[in-house]
Amino acid sequence: MPPQANTILAALGQAAFVWDIATDAIVWTGQAAAIFKDIPPAALATGAGLSSLIEPQRAVRTEALAQALAQVTPLGGASYRIEYGVRASTKDPVLWIEESGCCLGAADGKPLRVQGIVRVNDERHVREEQLLKLSQHDPVTGALNRTSLLLALSEAIEETSRFRSSFVFMLIGIDHLARINDAFGFDVADEVIGEFARRIRLRLRGGDVLGRFSGNKFGLILKNCSVDDGNIAAERFLQGIRDEVIPTRSSPVSATASIGAVSAPRYARTVDETVNRAQEALEMAKRRRNGNSAMWRPNVERDAQRRVNIRVTDEIVTALNERRIVVAFEPVVHAGTREPAFYECLVRMQQEDGGVLLAPDVVPVAEKLGLIRLVDHRVLELVMAELVASPDVQLSLNISPDTTMDPDWWSSIESMMRAHPGVAERMIVEITETVAIQDIDDVRGFVTRIKNFGGRIAIDDFGAGYTSFRNLRKLGVDIVKIDGAFVHNIARSADDRAFVQTMIDLNRRLGIKTVAEWVQDDESADLLRDWGCDYIQGKLTGLAAPERPWLDEAASPRPATG
């Protein structure tokens, strides 16, 4: 090759070659040594030698050249362009090469030689590796992201199942990360997360895998790890986290973590099962106390309860679809005359075998399983239908805490009120004291909306929580129902008498009507009447029943506002 051409190739960082197909010999220009660093010249002297250095697919060059050689004709050659990596041994870094050339043929059309140029193309592959790393890793911690973690978990399950080994999967949750966010800001919280990752990583063995599972949780795959080893490792991680405060740009932050773990494939054979059981163990650890760890183990009672939950969920949904969710009516009577003032509507579920489940059997399960919203919607429909059908009756209905903030429930009640003007004045919505003390401002908004419709609000089970009378006045409720636990024994308990009498007196001073629940005997009813209690309900005046007593003209209720 002319000296000027060599100079140009050198300036461009390229080397040229000619490969004789018949002899397999390759002749390079002088720049080849600078390009193929740390690779012996003898390894580049033949086509077979060069092919033996190629990664990741050794045949990539052979296949590309074969396609080009197949297109060679007596009138011209065929060009090609390929990329590949080369290295002399697995200990050396991969050198990425871009090769382009032309295959030439003899007069009879048979391939004769290949001539071309090569250059180093590491920049592109560095960028690709960076992009790949970003796609697989969490930017805050440098650990695997959730997708890559779950992929590694799937591979670990497959590997241990094949080789009959075991591993432990852990979820490490930072306790009260939201408080750190609120107190110091998200940038400080990110520093805390990053430091957690660093401290965990320092205590990992070779082959263990760390990933960020979610905002405040890390996932760990501890390979070749038994249950006992997992417990020891969990304590090691927790100790490393809690021993020192975390320095941040704002101020030192003290933080703890809790750990939930499961041994696989012994107790978990799929990714979902592994993650779910680690989550369960983490929740178990947090219930004990923050900064604790728990290992998932089989639990006969828990598994049996889950089967019950599944069955009951199906029963409730089926009952809703088949209109077997109904209400029973319990009279709330005037304390002085014992004539009905209004009726409390209590949910019932008719079973397929003819039996009936009461509210205590249905409501807690529906709340736990996330079905109470559907039940409350159905009860609202039933109560509204009764109010429309009976213009003189007044009814109350109970709603769950979640329903108070349910926009669909509000949409339903608003449309019903618009469709039936005047009905709202005969409806009382009961919320528990627990709901009332959760967020006074939110509950006050709920109370205001109900009262704007013309309805009234009652606080149910008052006395079981910690609502102050100042908050009671602030909420603007119309009726307070004193928890029956304080009422049913007033004839025999001086403490209960003092408590109930005080609540009645304070409610009267605030202009709030009072209902005493669980009234079982005349002596208790007379005491409540004498203390100024407005209404009573319970065994003495009649428990809930599916019949509609107001259909009897003599049982028509008097207004509850008097």
XYZ file of C-alpha atoms in Angstrom:
562
model
C 0.000 0.000 0.000
C 1.387 3.500 -0.823
C 2.942 5.384 2.122
C 0.379 8.187 1.753
C -2.501 5.711 2.181
C -0.878 4.300 5.306
C -0.608 7.803 6.750
C -4.301 8.492 6.068
C -5.388 5.210 7.654
C -3.251 5.895 10.714
C -4.784 9.358 11.111
C -8.250 7.818 10.949
C -7.400 5.084 13.452
C -7.924 2.370 10.855
C -5.986 -0.584 9.466
C -6.403 -2.300 6.090
C -6.085 -5.984 5.261
C -6.159 -8.455 2.400
C -7.360 -11.990 3.076
C -6.417 -14.694 0.574
C -9.270 -17.192 0.673
C -7.323 -20.078 -0.795
C -4.513 -19.944 1.767
C -6.574 -18.330 4.608
C -3.660 -15.861 5.088
C -4.380 -12.268 6.122
C -1.912 -9.453 5.414
C -2.376 -6.301 7.538
C -1.052 -2.757 7.290
C 1.150 -1.507 10.093
C -1.682 0.130 12.010
C -3.126 -3.274 12.957
C -0.809 -3.585 15.962
C -2.079 -0.282 17.378
C -5.713 -1.310 16.885
C -5.501 -4.886 18.149
C -3.682 -4.134 21.379
C -2.647 -7.111 23.548
C -3.516 -9.546 20.739
C -0.546 -11.515 19.320
C 0.078 -10.821 15.611
C 0.108 -14.579 14.939
C -3.555 -14.777 16.005
C -4.431 -12.238 13.298
C -2.426 -13.910 10.521
C -5.259 -16.188 9.344
C -9.012 -15.984 8.960
C -9.461 -18.936 11.291
C -7.246 -17.294 13.918
C -9.206 -14.039 13.800
C -12.537 -15.910 14.025
C -11.371 -17.695 17.181
C -11.016 -14.319 18.942
C -14.501 -13.062 18.121
C -17.286 -12.534 20.703
C -20.119 -12.807 21.524
C -20.984 -14.980 18.490
C -17.905 -16.450 16.891
C -19.688 -17.180 13.611
C -20.814 -13.597 13.012
C -17.864 -12.792 10.721
C -17.927 -16.131 8.933
C -21.638 -15.834 8.186
C -21.396 -12.254 6.924
C -18.467 -13.103 4.664
C -20.221 -16.197 3.357
C -23.221 -14.106 2.334
C -20.982 -11.575 0.582
C -18.868 -14.265 -1.143
C -22.017 -15.889 -2.457
C -22.771 -12.696 -4.346
C -19.369 -12.413 -6.032
C -19.463 -12.406 -9.885
C -16.777 -12.136 -12.618
C -17.934 -8.575 -13.168
C -17.617 -7.332 -9.627
C -17.364 -7.927 -5.909
C -19.801 -7.780 -2.982
C -19.440 -5.474 0.002
C -20.228 -6.133 3.688
C -20.100 -4.413 7.077
C -20.066 -6.114 10.501
C -19.313 -5.432 14.176
C -17.811 -7.817 16.693
C -15.731 -7.974 19.837
C -12.288 -9.556 20.130
C -9.996 -10.495 22.999
C -7.093 -12.881 23.418
C -8.453 -14.430 26.659
C -11.436 -14.167 28.976
C -9.329 -12.158 31.411
C -8.889 -9.333 28.890
C -11.459 -6.604 28.193
C -13.470 -6.916 24.975
C -12.295 -4.693 22.089
C -15.178 -3.753 19.792
C -14.286 -3.675 16.084
C -16.145 -2.321 13.085
C -15.096 -4.077 9.858
C -16.133 -3.158 6.304
C -14.799 -4.589 3.084
C -15.365 -6.107 -0.297
C -15.209 -9.703 -1.559
C -13.561 -10.087 -4.984
C -13.735 -12.998 -7.387
C -11.556 -14.563 -10.091
C -12.377 -14.574 -13.827
C -14.454 -17.734 -13.381
C -16.549 -16.070 -10.654
C -15.108 -18.033 -7.752
C -14.237 -16.022 -4.592
C -10.609 -14.998 -4.633
C -9.892 -12.610 -1.771
C -11.375 -10.176 0.696
C -9.996 -6.730 1.294
C -11.196 -4.191 3.817
C -10.512 -1.939 6.759
C -11.122 -2.193 10.503
C -11.416 0.405 13.241
C -12.083 0.434 16.986
C -15.731 1.198 17.816
C -15.739 1.082 21.626
C -17.655 4.382 22.003
C -20.926 3.006 20.712
C -20.753 -0.079 22.868
C -19.897 1.986 25.938
C -23.026 4.054 25.315
C -25.079 0.908 24.794
C -23.757 -0.580 28.025
C -24.593 2.635 29.873
C -28.123 2.614 28.469
C -28.462 -1.056 29.364
C -27.272 -0.355 32.895
C -29.734 2.515 33.250
C -32.550 0.280 32.049
C -31.657 -2.394 34.604
C -30.613 -0.360 37.640
C -32.199 2.115 40.040
C -30.620 5.579 39.608
C -30.726 6.475 43.329
C -29.046 3.353 44.720
C -27.305 1.741 41.743
C -29.032 -1.527 42.703
C -31.147 -3.515 40.260
C -34.520 -1.988 39.536
C -37.731 -3.880 40.263
C -38.002 -5.464 36.812
C -34.427 -6.741 36.869
C -34.764 -7.905 40.485
C -37.833 -9.992 39.673
C -36.054 -11.439 36.639
C -33.097 -12.407 38.862
C -35.575 -13.900 41.352
C -37.150 -16.010 38.597
C -33.718 -17.258 37.544
C -32.832 -18.076 41.169
C -36.025 -20.133 41.578
C -35.312 -22.039 38.372
C -31.677 -22.634 39.332
C -32.414 -23.870 42.857
C -35.197 -26.133 41.628
C -32.870 -27.666 39.067
C -29.899 -28.167 41.383
C -31.907 -28.853 44.572
C -30.370 -25.990 46.490
C -32.062 -23.153 48.364
C -31.982 -19.381 48.746
C -33.622 -16.759 50.950
C -35.500 -13.810 49.503
C -35.734 -10.770 51.777
C -37.694 -7.555 51.635
C -36.047 -4.814 53.681
C -38.439 -1.936 54.367
C -37.277 1.455 55.637
C -39.470 2.333 58.618
C -41.431 5.590 58.429
C -39.791 6.891 55.248
C -42.809 9.169 54.716
C -41.974 10.954 57.979
C -38.441 11.585 56.739
C -39.882 12.978 53.493
C -42.174 15.321 55.426
C -39.545 16.417 57.948
C -36.529 16.910 55.674
C -37.676 16.740 52.047
C -37.386 14.191 49.248
C -33.718 14.949 48.524
C -32.747 13.982 52.086
C -34.964 10.895 51.884
C -33.089 9.883 48.710
C -29.812 10.230 50.616
C -31.174 7.937 53.311
C -32.265 5.387 50.691
C -28.856 5.525 49.027
C -27.065 5.041 52.349
C -29.290 2.080 53.199
C -28.305 0.481 49.895
C -24.619 1.113 50.575
C -24.740 -0.434 54.047
C -26.612 -3.485 52.775
C -24.216 -3.913 49.854
C -21.214 -3.891 52.218
C -22.634 -6.955 53.967
C -23.447 -9.035 50.899
C -21.526 -12.114 49.806
C -20.371 -12.731 46.268
C -23.309 -13.882 44.167
C -25.984 -12.255 46.355
C -28.332 -9.883 44.528
C -29.591 -6.481 45.706
C -32.462 -4.626 44.062
C -34.809 -1.765 44.829
C -38.255 -3.311 45.052
C -40.252 -0.120 45.657
C -39.920 3.359 47.144
C -38.997 2.232 50.646
C -38.195 -1.443 50.086
C -35.152 -3.385 48.927
C -35.190 -6.950 47.682
C -32.337 -9.330 48.469
C -31.577 -12.740 46.969
C -29.220 -14.617 49.292
C -28.065 -17.674 47.360
C -27.121 -20.987 48.980
C -28.746 -19.778 52.184
C -30.692 -21.803 54.750
C -33.412 -20.499 57.055
C -30.975 -20.270 59.978
C -28.396 -18.502 57.832
C -31.128 -16.116 56.674
C -32.026 -15.181 60.252
C -28.369 -14.487 61.026
C -28.014 -12.395 57.863
C -31.163 -10.405 58.694
C -29.767 -9.425 62.085
C -26.479 -8.471 60.429
C -28.271 -6.147 58.005
C -30.434 -4.585 60.727
C -27.449 -3.998 62.968
C -25.515 -2.348 60.154
C -28.439 -0.034 59.474
C -29.284 1.021 63.032
C -25.819 1.266 64.571
C -25.018 4.732 63.191
C -27.106 7.735 62.236
C -27.103 8.651 58.560
C -25.315 11.900 57.691
C -27.160 14.019 55.116
C -26.764 17.492 53.679
C -29.559 18.690 55.991
C -28.811 16.972 59.298
C -28.068 13.519 60.688
C -31.058 11.217 60.335
C -31.786 8.198 62.509
C -33.669 5.481 60.641
C -34.473 1.814 61.122
C -35.600 -0.985 58.859
C -37.728 -4.102 59.152
C -37.180 -7.353 57.259
C -39.484 -10.035 55.968
C -37.971 -13.178 54.428
C -38.953 -16.497 52.906
C -36.953 -19.607 52.062
C -37.318 -20.778 48.459
C -38.139 -23.057 46.833
C -39.105 -24.755 50.104
C -41.921 -22.333 50.908
C -42.253 -20.479 47.598
C -42.054 -21.890 44.090
C -43.034 -18.914 41.924
C -42.024 -15.261 41.796
C -45.464 -14.083 42.942
C -45.571 -16.560 45.800
C -42.054 -15.595 46.916
C -42.771 -11.865 46.862
C -46.172 -12.197 48.551
C -44.834 -14.341 51.366
C -41.885 -12.021 51.946
C -44.400 -9.154 52.113
C -46.446 -11.072 54.660
C -43.362 -11.712 56.773
C -42.422 -8.025 56.567
C -45.883 -6.990 57.794
C -45.566 -9.566 60.586
C -42.213 -8.082 61.623
C -43.628 -4.556 61.680
C -46.592 -5.624 63.788
C -44.177 -6.838 66.451
C -42.165 -3.617 66.381
C -40.171 -1.562 63.910
C -36.572 -2.652 63.392
C -37.512 -6.326 63.617
C -37.287 -9.288 61.227
C -39.508 -12.291 60.545
C -39.148 -15.447 58.461
C -42.266 -16.762 56.714
C -43.451 -20.146 57.925
C -46.588 -22.173 57.186
C -49.543 -21.350 59.434
C -52.530 -23.670 59.448
C -54.892 -21.132 61.026
C -53.870 -18.366 58.601
C -54.295 -20.626 55.572
C -57.681 -21.785 56.840
C -58.774 -18.171 57.378
C -57.753 -17.326 53.831
C -59.851 -20.142 52.483
C -62.735 -18.782 54.536
C -62.089 -15.276 53.188
C -62.187 -16.565 49.629
C -65.439 -18.401 50.295
C -67.072 -15.466 52.084
C -65.967 -13.037 49.368
C -67.648 -15.208 46.794
C -70.759 -15.479 48.979
C -71.032 -11.714 49.483
C -70.535 -10.922 45.782
C -73.064 -13.606 44.820
C -75.539 -12.297 47.404
C -75.167 -8.775 46.005
C -75.741 -9.998 42.457
C -78.751 -12.052 43.513
C -80.236 -9.260 45.651
C -79.873 -11.287 48.847
C -78.379 -8.340 50.748
C -81.362 -6.916 52.624
C -82.036 -4.773 55.683
C -83.821 -5.338 58.981
C -85.449 -2.529 60.949
C -84.818 -1.814 64.626
C -87.046 0.778 66.313
C -85.529 3.772 68.068
C -88.243 5.030 70.413
C -88.939 8.158 72.423
C -87.652 7.616 75.951
C -90.760 9.188 77.481
C -93.557 7.574 75.480
C -91.715 4.566 74.003
C -93.355 5.295 70.676
C -91.202 4.858 67.531
C -89.226 7.905 66.438
C -87.247 6.289 63.603
C -85.911 2.906 62.562
C -82.273 1.893 62.205
C -81.651 -0.175 59.061
C -79.242 -3.026 59.743
C -77.724 -5.118 56.958
C -78.577 -8.808 56.617
C -77.382 -11.415 54.140
C -79.831 -14.129 53.184
C -78.002 -17.401 52.559
C -78.865 -19.897 49.879
C -79.900 -22.479 52.481
C -82.437 -20.080 53.972
C -80.295 -18.903 56.882
C -79.542 -15.245 57.598
C -76.207 -13.635 58.516
C -76.429 -10.592 60.799
C -74.484 -7.341 60.472
C -71.668 -8.449 62.856
C -71.144 -11.493 60.617
C -71.134 -9.521 57.348
C -69.785 -5.999 57.905
C -66.348 -6.751 59.483
C -65.594 -9.368 56.814
C -66.781 -7.060 54.020
C -64.566 -4.270 55.390
C -61.563 -6.564 55.660
C -62.005 -7.907 52.130
C -62.682 -4.526 50.523
C -66.344 -5.272 49.729
C -68.009 -2.909 52.187
C -68.344 -0.150 49.594
C -70.547 -2.425 47.473
C -72.589 -3.412 50.520
C -73.073 0.242 51.538
C -74.241 1.097 48.017
C -76.844 -1.652 48.177
C -78.066 -0.568 51.631
C -78.412 3.020 50.403
C -80.588 1.835 47.498
C -82.786 -0.180 49.846
C -83.191 2.642 52.363
C -84.020 5.178 49.673
C -86.612 2.800 48.222
C -88.271 2.453 51.643
C -88.291 6.224 52.207
C -89.861 6.829 48.796
C -92.475 4.111 49.318
C -93.419 5.275 52.848
C -93.689 9.081 53.097
C -94.163 9.077 56.890
C -91.267 6.852 57.931
C -87.835 8.025 59.141
C -84.856 5.710 58.702
C -81.192 5.674 59.638
C -78.393 3.768 57.913
C -74.829 2.994 58.917
C -71.919 3.552 56.555
C -68.345 2.367 56.852
C -65.304 4.641 57.210
C -64.217 4.125 53.579
C -67.651 5.053 52.248
C -67.529 8.517 53.799
C -64.908 9.475 51.223
C -66.226 7.375 48.329
C -67.091 9.648 45.351
C -69.333 6.957 43.819
C -71.446 6.849 47.000
C -71.806 10.611 46.891
C -72.810 10.505 43.232
C -75.460 7.912 44.053
C -76.963 9.788 46.982
C -76.941 13.115 45.123
C -78.793 11.657 42.138
C -81.323 9.968 44.445
C -81.945 13.186 46.370
C -82.519 15.137 43.166
C -84.889 12.458 41.902
C -86.912 12.428 45.172
C -87.096 15.888 46.768
C -87.954 15.899 50.468
C -86.726 12.372 51.150
C -83.448 13.551 52.686
C -85.254 15.156 55.636
C -86.362 11.686 56.749
C -82.922 10.060 56.493
C -80.245 9.844 59.202
C -76.705 8.764 58.327
C -74.808 7.065 61.156
C -71.006 7.126 61.301
C -68.942 5.554 64.059
C -66.988 7.594 66.552
C -63.811 6.020 65.125
C -64.532 7.718 61.788
C -65.263 11.011 63.507
C -61.856 11.209 65.184
C -59.775 10.145 62.160
C -59.753 13.562 60.503
C -62.069 16.169 61.976
C -61.865 18.458 58.933
C -62.671 15.683 56.438
C -65.543 14.391 58.573
C -66.891 17.921 59.042
C -67.001 18.247 55.252
C -68.928 14.971 55.070
C -71.387 16.150 57.746
C -71.901 19.467 55.962
C -72.707 17.787 52.645
C -75.266 15.464 54.261
C -76.915 18.363 56.083
C -76.980 20.442 52.896
C -79.145 17.702 51.416
C -81.473 18.071 54.382
C -80.346 14.874 56.092
C -79.117 14.398 59.646
C -75.959 12.874 61.115
C -75.658 10.554 64.087
C -72.436 9.494 65.813
C -72.746 5.775 66.573
C -71.081 3.913 69.481
C -70.141 7.168 71.216
C -67.878 6.601 74.195
C -65.867 3.800 72.620
C -63.391 6.294 71.140
C -61.845 9.571 72.246
C -63.947 12.276 70.636
C -64.023 15.383 72.784
C -67.242 17.327 73.171
C -65.475 20.302 71.610
C -64.984 18.245 68.443
C -68.557 17.036 68.706
C -69.759 20.632 68.615
C -67.335 21.411 65.808
C -68.735 18.582 63.670
C -72.291 19.833 64.057
C -73.884 16.397 64.418
C -77.573 16.051 65.233
C -77.670 12.833 67.255
C -75.255 10.985 69.540
C -75.822 7.267 70.165
C -74.204 6.231 73.450
C -72.326 2.935 73.154
C -74.429 0.127 74.620
C -71.436 -1.191 76.560
C -71.974 1.737 78.976
C -75.779 1.497 78.951
C -76.746 -2.129 79.453
C -75.504 -2.247 83.066
C -76.465 1.207 84.373
C -78.985 -0.261 86.807
C -76.140 -2.014 88.637
C -73.005 0.058 87.938
C -72.471 3.448 89.544
C -69.569 4.190 87.180
C -71.689 3.528 84.101
C -74.529 5.617 85.528
C -72.201 8.569 86.100
C -70.695 8.263 82.632
C -74.021 7.987 80.776
C -75.723 10.721 82.802
C -72.797 13.087 82.137
C -72.929 12.449 78.387
C -76.678 13.006 78.256
C -76.346 16.286 80.159
C -73.496 17.584 77.969
C -75.316 16.639 74.770
C -78.442 18.429 75.959
C -76.393 21.565 76.667
C -74.970 21.360 73.120
C -78.409 20.935 71.586
C -77.671 17.378 70.437
C -80.238 14.591 70.735
C -79.157 11.436 72.577
C -79.919 7.781 71.882
C -79.087 5.101 74.470
C -78.316 1.707 72.904
C -78.714 -1.808 74.368
C -81.525 -0.889 76.750
C -82.752 -4.208 78.170
C -85.026 -3.484 81.107
C -87.588 -1.000 82.410
C -85.371 0.131 85.291
C -82.656 1.281 82.869
C -85.235 2.894 80.580
C -86.750 4.866 83.470
C -83.307 6.101 84.576
C -82.511 7.275 81.050
C -85.864 9.032 80.766
C -85.351 10.807 84.080
C -81.831 11.945 83.047
C -83.235 13.551 79.909
C -82.216 10.969 77.294
C -84.248 11.570 74.111
C -84.408 8.066 72.602
C -83.692 4.465 73.533
C -83.281 1.260 71.571
C -82.529 -2.340 72.407
C -84.075 -5.590 73.533
C -86.681 -3.811 75.678
C -88.261 -1.950 72.760
C -87.643 -4.520 70.018
C -84.642 -5.838 68.097
C -84.180 -5.650 64.325
C -86.648 -7.594 62.194
C -87.356 -7.758 58.457
C -90.998 -6.708 58.911
C -91.962 -3.059 58.287
C -93.775 -2.037 61.482
C -94.720 1.389 60.109
C -97.135 -0.294 57.732
C -99.268 -0.676 60.815
C -100.891 2.723 61.192
C -100.625 2.564 64.960
C -96.843 2.280 64.750
C -96.332 5.384 62.603
C -93.252 7.166 64.050
C -93.238 10.674 65.417
C -90.584 13.096 64.164
C -87.105 12.567 65.637
C -86.485 16.305 65.789
C -88.864 16.931 68.623
